[in-house]
Structure formats: C-alpha cells, structure tokens
Coordinates of C-alpha atoms in Angstrom, one line a residue:
X1 CA 111.3 132.8 88.0
X2 CA 111.2 132.9 84.0
X3 CA 112.3 129.7 82.6
X4 CA 115.1 130.0 80.4
X5 CA 114.5 128.8 76.6
X6 CA 116.5 125.4 75.9
X7 CA 119.4 125.6 73.6
X8 CA 118.6 124.5 70.0
X9 CA 120.6 121.6 68.7
X10 CA 121.4 120.8 64.9
X11 CA 123.1 118.1 63.3
X12 CA 125.0 118.4 59.8
X13 CA 127.0 116.0 57.7
X14 CA 129.6 116.3 55.3
X15 CA 131.8 113.4 53.8
X16 CA 130.9 110.5 56.0
X17 CA 128.9 107.5 56.5
X18 CA 126.4 108.9 59.2
X19 CA 127.6 106.3 61.4
X20 CA 128.2 108.5 64.5
X21 CA 125.1 110.2 64.1
X22 CA 123.4 106.6 64.2
X23 CA 125.4 106.1 67.2
X24 CA 124.0 109.4 68.8
X25 CA 120.5 108.4 67.7
X26 CA 120.9 104.9 69.6
X27 CA 121.5 106.4 72.8
X28 CA 118.0 105.5 74.0
X29 CA 117.1 106.9 77.4
X30 CA 120.1 109.3 77.3
X31 CA 118.8 110.8 74.2
X32 CA 115.4 111.3 75.8
X33 CA 117.1 112.7 78.8
X34 CA 118.9 115.1 76.7
X35 CA 115.9 116.5 75.2
X36 CA 114.8 117.5 78.7
X37 CA 117.6 119.9 78.5
X38 CA 118.0 120.8 74.7
X39 CA 115.9 121.1 71.8
X40 CA 116.8 119.2 68.8
X41 CA 115.6 121.0 65.9
X42 CA 117.4 119.2 63.1
X43 CA 118.7 115.7 62.9
X44 CA 118.1 113.8 59.8
X45 CA 118.6 110.4 61.5
X46 CA 115.5 110.8 63.9
X47 CA 113.2 113.5 62.5
X48 CA 111.9 115.0 59.3
X49 CA 111.9 118.5 60.3
X50 CA 114.8 120.9 59.8
X51 CA 115.2 124.3 61.3
X52 CA 117.6 127.1 60.4
X53 CA 118.1 128.5 63.8
X54 CA 120.3 126.8 66.2
X55 CA 122.6 127.3 69.0
X56 CA 124.7 124.3 68.9
X57 CA 125.8 122.4 65.9
X58 CA 127.1 118.9 65.8
X59 CA 129.4 118.2 62.7
X60 CA 129.9 114.7 61.2
X61 CA 132.3 114.1 58.2
X62 CA 135.3 115.7 56.8
X63 CA 135.6 118.8 54.4
X64 CA 136.3 117.5 50.8
X65 CA 135.0 120.3 48.6
X66 CA 135.0 124.0 48.3
X67 CA 131.2 123.9 48.8
X68 CA 131.9 122.3 52.0
X69 CA 134.4 125.1 53.0
X70 CA 131.7 127.7 52.3
X71 CA 128.9 125.7 54.0
X72 CA 130.8 125.1 57.3
X73 CA 131.7 128.6 57.6
X74 CA 128.0 129.7 57.4
X75 CA 127.4 126.9 59.8
X76 CA 130.1 128.2 62.1
X77 CA 128.8 131.8 61.7
X78 CA 125.3 130.7 63.3
X79 CA 126.3 128.6 66.2
X80 CA 127.4 129.4 69.3
X81 CA 129.0 126.2 69.8
X82 CA 130.5 123.8 67.3
X83 CA 131.2 120.3 68.0
X84 CA 132.9 117.8 65.7
X85 CA 131.6 114.2 65.8
X86 CA 133.8 111.2 65.0
X87 CA 137.0 110.4 63.0
X88 CA 136.1 112.1 59.7
X89 CA 135.3 115.5 61.3
X90 CA 138.2 115.4 63.9
X91 CA 141.0 113.9 61.9
X92 CA 139.6 113.5 58.5
X93 CA 139.2 109.9 58.8
X94 CA 139.3 107.4 56.1
X95 CA 138.6 110.3 53.6
X96 CA 142.3 111.1 54.3
X97 CA 143.5 108.1 52.3
X98 CA 142.8 110.3 49.0
X99 CA 145.6 112.6 50.4
X100 CA 148.2 109.9 50.0
X101 CA 148.0 110.6 46.0
X102 CA 147.9 113.6 44.0
X103 CA 144.4 115.1 43.7
X104 CA 144.1 114.4 40.2
X105 CA 145.3 110.9 40.5
X106 CA 142.9 110.1 43.3
X107 CA 140.0 111.6 41.4
X108 CA 140.9 109.4 38.4
X109 CA 140.8 106.3 40.6
X110 CA 137.6 107.1 42.0
X111 CA 135.6 108.8 39.0
X112 CA 137.3 107.5 36.1
X113 CA 136.4 109.4 32.8
X114 CA 134.1 111.6 34.8
X115 CA 137.0 112.9 37.1
X116 CA 137.3 116.4 35.2
X117 CA 133.7 117.3 36.1
X118 CA 134.2 116.3 39.7
X119 CA 135.0 119.1 42.1
X120 CA 137.1 118.1 44.9
X121 CA 139.9 119.2 47.3
X122 CA 142.2 117.5 49.8
X123 CA 140.2 115.9 52.7
X124 CA 140.5 118.0 55.8
X125 CA 139.3 117.9 59.5
X126 CA 136.8 120.6 60.3
X127 CA 139.2 122.3 62.7
X128 CA 141.4 123.2 59.6
X129 CA 138.7 125.3 58.2
X130 CA 136.7 126.9 61.3
X131 CA 137.1 126.9 65.0
X132 CA 135.8 123.9 66.8
X133 CA 134.8 124.1 70.6
X134 CA 134.3 120.5 71.3
X135 CA 135.9 117.3 69.6
X136 CA 134.6 113.6 70.0
X137 CA 137.0 111.4 68.5
X138 CA 136.4 107.9 67.3
X139 CA 134.8 105.7 64.4
X140 CA 132.1 105.5 65.5
X141 CA 132.1 107.7 68.7
X142 CA 132.4 106.0 72.0
X143 CA 128.9 106.7 73.8
X144 CA 130.3 107.2 77.2
X145 CA 132.6 109.7 75.9
X146 CA 129.7 111.5 74.0
X147 CA 127.9 111.7 77.5
X148 CA 131.0 113.2 79.0
X149 CA 131.3 115.8 76.3
X150 CA 127.5 116.6 76.8
X151 CA 127.9 117.2 80.5
X152 CA 130.8 119.5 79.8
X153 CA 128.7 121.4 77.4
X154 CA 125.8 121.8 79.2
X155 CA 128.0 123.0 82.3
X156 CA 129.8 125.3 79.9
X157 CA 133.1 123.4 80.8
X158 CA 135.9 122.5 78.5
X159 CA 136.2 118.8 77.4
X160 CA 140.0 117.6 77.4
X161 CA 140.6 114.9 75.1
X162 CA 143.2 112.7 76.6
X163 CA 146.8 112.9 75.4
X164 CA 147.8 109.7 76.3
X165 CA 147.6 106.3 74.6
X166 CA 145.2 103.6 74.4
X167 CA 147.5 101.3 76.1
X168 CA 147.2 103.0 79.3
X169 CA 143.2 102.2 79.3
X170 CA 144.0 98.8 77.9
X171 CA 146.3 97.9 80.9
X172 CA 143.6 99.2 83.2
X173 CA 141.3 96.8 81.8
X174 CA 143.8 94.0 82.3
X175 CA 143.6 93.1 78.6
X176 CA 146.2 90.7 77.0
X177 CA 148.2 92.8 74.6
X178 CA 147.3 92.2 71.0
X179 CA 150.8 92.0 70.1
X180 CA 151.2 88.7 72.2
X181 CA 148.4 87.5 69.9
X182 CA 150.6 88.3 66.7
X183 CA 148.2 91.2 66.0
X184 CA 149.5 94.9 64.9
X185 CA 147.8 97.2 67.4
X186 CA 147.7 100.9 67.3
X187 CA 147.2 101.1 70.9
X188 CA 150.6 102.5 71.7
X189 CA 150.2 105.7 69.7
X190 CA 146.7 106.3 69.6
X191 CA 145.0 108.9 71.7
X192 CA 142.9 107.5 74.5
X193 CA 139.2 108.2 75.7
X194 CA 137.5 105.2 74.3
X195 CA 138.3 103.0 77.2
X196 CA 140.1 100.5 75.1
X197 CA 136.7 99.7 73.6
X198 CA 137.8 97.7 70.5
X199 CA 140.3 95.6 72.4
X200 CA 137.9 95.2 75.3
X201 CA 135.9 93.4 72.6
X202 CA 138.5 91.1 71.3
X203 CA 139.7 93.3 68.6
X204 CA 142.6 95.3 68.0
X205 CA 143.0 99.3 68.0
X206 CA 142.9 100.8 64.5
X207 CA 143.9 104.2 65.4
X208 CA 140.3 105.9 64.8
X209 CA 140.8 108.6 67.4
X210 CA 144.0 110.1 66.1
X211 CA 147.4 110.0 67.3
X212 CA 148.8 111.3 70.6
X213 CA 150.9 114.6 69.9
X214 CA 154.2 112.8 71.4
X215 CA 154.2 109.2 70.6
X216 CA 156.9 107.0 72.5
X217 CA 158.4 106.0 69.0
X218 CA 161.4 104.4 70.5
X219 CA 159.0 102.4 72.8
X220 CA 157.0 101.6 69.7
X221 CA 160.0 100.7 67.8
X222 CA 161.1 98.3 70.5
X223 CA 157.7 96.5 70.6
X224 CA 157.8 96.2 66.7
X225 CA 161.3 94.8 66.8
X226 CA 160.2 92.3 69.7
X227 CA 157.4 90.9 67.6
X228 CA 159.3 91.0 64.3
X229 CA 157.4 93.6 62.8
X230 CA 158.9 96.3 60.3
X231 CA 158.2 100.2 60.6
X232 CA 156.3 100.2 57.3
X233 CA 153.9 97.7 58.8
X234 CA 152.9 100.5 61.4
X235 CA 153.1 103.3 58.7
X236 CA 150.8 101.4 56.5
X237 CA 148.3 101.1 59.3
X238 CA 148.5 105.0 59.7
X239 CA 146.8 105.3 56.5
X240 CA 143.4 104.0 57.6
X241 CA 142.5 106.9 59.7
X242 CA 145.4 109.3 60.2
X243 CA 146.6 110.6 57.0
X244 CA 146.3 114.2 58.0
X245 CA 149.0 113.5 60.7
X246 CA 150.8 110.8 58.4
X247 CA 153.6 113.0 57.2
X248 CA 154.5 113.9 60.7
X249 CA 154.7 110.2 62.0
X250 CA 156.3 109.1 59.0
X251 CA 159.3 111.4 59.6
X252 CA 159.3 110.4 63.5
X253 CA 159.3 106.6 63.0
X254 CA 161.6 106.5 60.1

C-alpha cells in the first residue's frame, strides 16, 4: 500500500508574546511523537526553516492591524485546517484592553507623539476575521487540552470547548474555593477545559479561557454579596482577558 504523505503543519504569530508556541515547543516526547504523524514545516520557536506550503496552520496572537487582516486571510486561503492557539487568538486576550478606550486615545497612550504614524485597528480574535476550525483557549494553553485537540484533528473529529464553568472542574479536584481565601476568582463565569489548572496550583482563575455563553449571573452576584464584593470588582477583572465579550457581561451583571 502506498504510504500517505504526512500533513504539513506551520505556526504563525500575530500580536502576542509567543508563550503559547513555547508551551507547544516544550511538550517534549509528545512533540516528538507528533512528528511521526505530521511534518512541521514552519515553527520559529524550534527551527530556522520556513516553508510556504502547509495543510494545517496554528495561529497565535490577535488581529490588530489592517496588514494582519490581509495576512490571516492569505493563511486561511492556503490552510485546509486553521487552529487558534491561546487567549490572544481565541478571545483577543490582553490586547483587547485597548478596546476599552477610543482607538486614537489608546494609540496616544502607547505611542505618544508617534501615534499618528502607527497603523492600528481594534484588537480582534481570529474568528472575527476568518473561519476557525479548532480553538485552543488559555494563557498559556493547557498541554493536556492541546493533546486532546491534536487527537481530534488527526482523527478528523470536531473538538468542542466545554461551555460550563471552571468551578465544575475545581469542585471535582476538591479545591478550596478561592473566595474562602478572600480572593476574587473568575472561575464561576470562565469556560472550563483547563482542569482548573491555576487553582490546583494555588492561584485564582483570571478568566483567560473566555467566558461561558450563559453565565449564572444571579449566582455570581450571590457569591459577590456573600463575600462583600462589588459588581465593579468582577467587571474590572473582565478587562484583563475578555474585553471582546466585556460589553455583553457589563450589561448582564449590571
């Protein structure tokens, strides 16, 4: 039987820190095993070669310039499968903070007297510009979830990102609620899939995976009231990762 060629994989980054690609590069034996199934032809974190022909494109980073829009469309045209990697690509991430201010004001804050020569548009997740086939949330991405997505990809199956809150996974891991430790936590309204990674390691949830579609806002308000928090405390926390969904939650919580 003729051996089928392995699919070619390429990684691209837009506005981001490349931390999610670094997570990918640090997968160790899992990454080596993956190379038995695919050909990685472009991946700046681990190789100097870069090929123009690919089947699968991993995208890290949010879209923040007109040039980004043109570039991601060209990548989409070439790739049979496009996968967003990390918070910046899936929900605009920390780059979305600038959307809270008028664009010209945000440019002035960042670039000062050079603002007029800087080309910039609102920060957008990739799916607002082109079709996305798989999404891997998180900042950085959670490797066990990356592996789950890769398995679905190679089997040609869809991967469904959980649409229940991190609290569900946190309870299953028998963690003490962060509110009991006088910490604000985004777990009640944040999309699961990370196995409550941060809370398991003594931190709180910052909401890097994006928000569930229908958060239990009444229950969240009850929690805030029980622990003496104000709605503004949680809404301020939204701004770190979730500005692209912020207006919706401003309305629901207020």
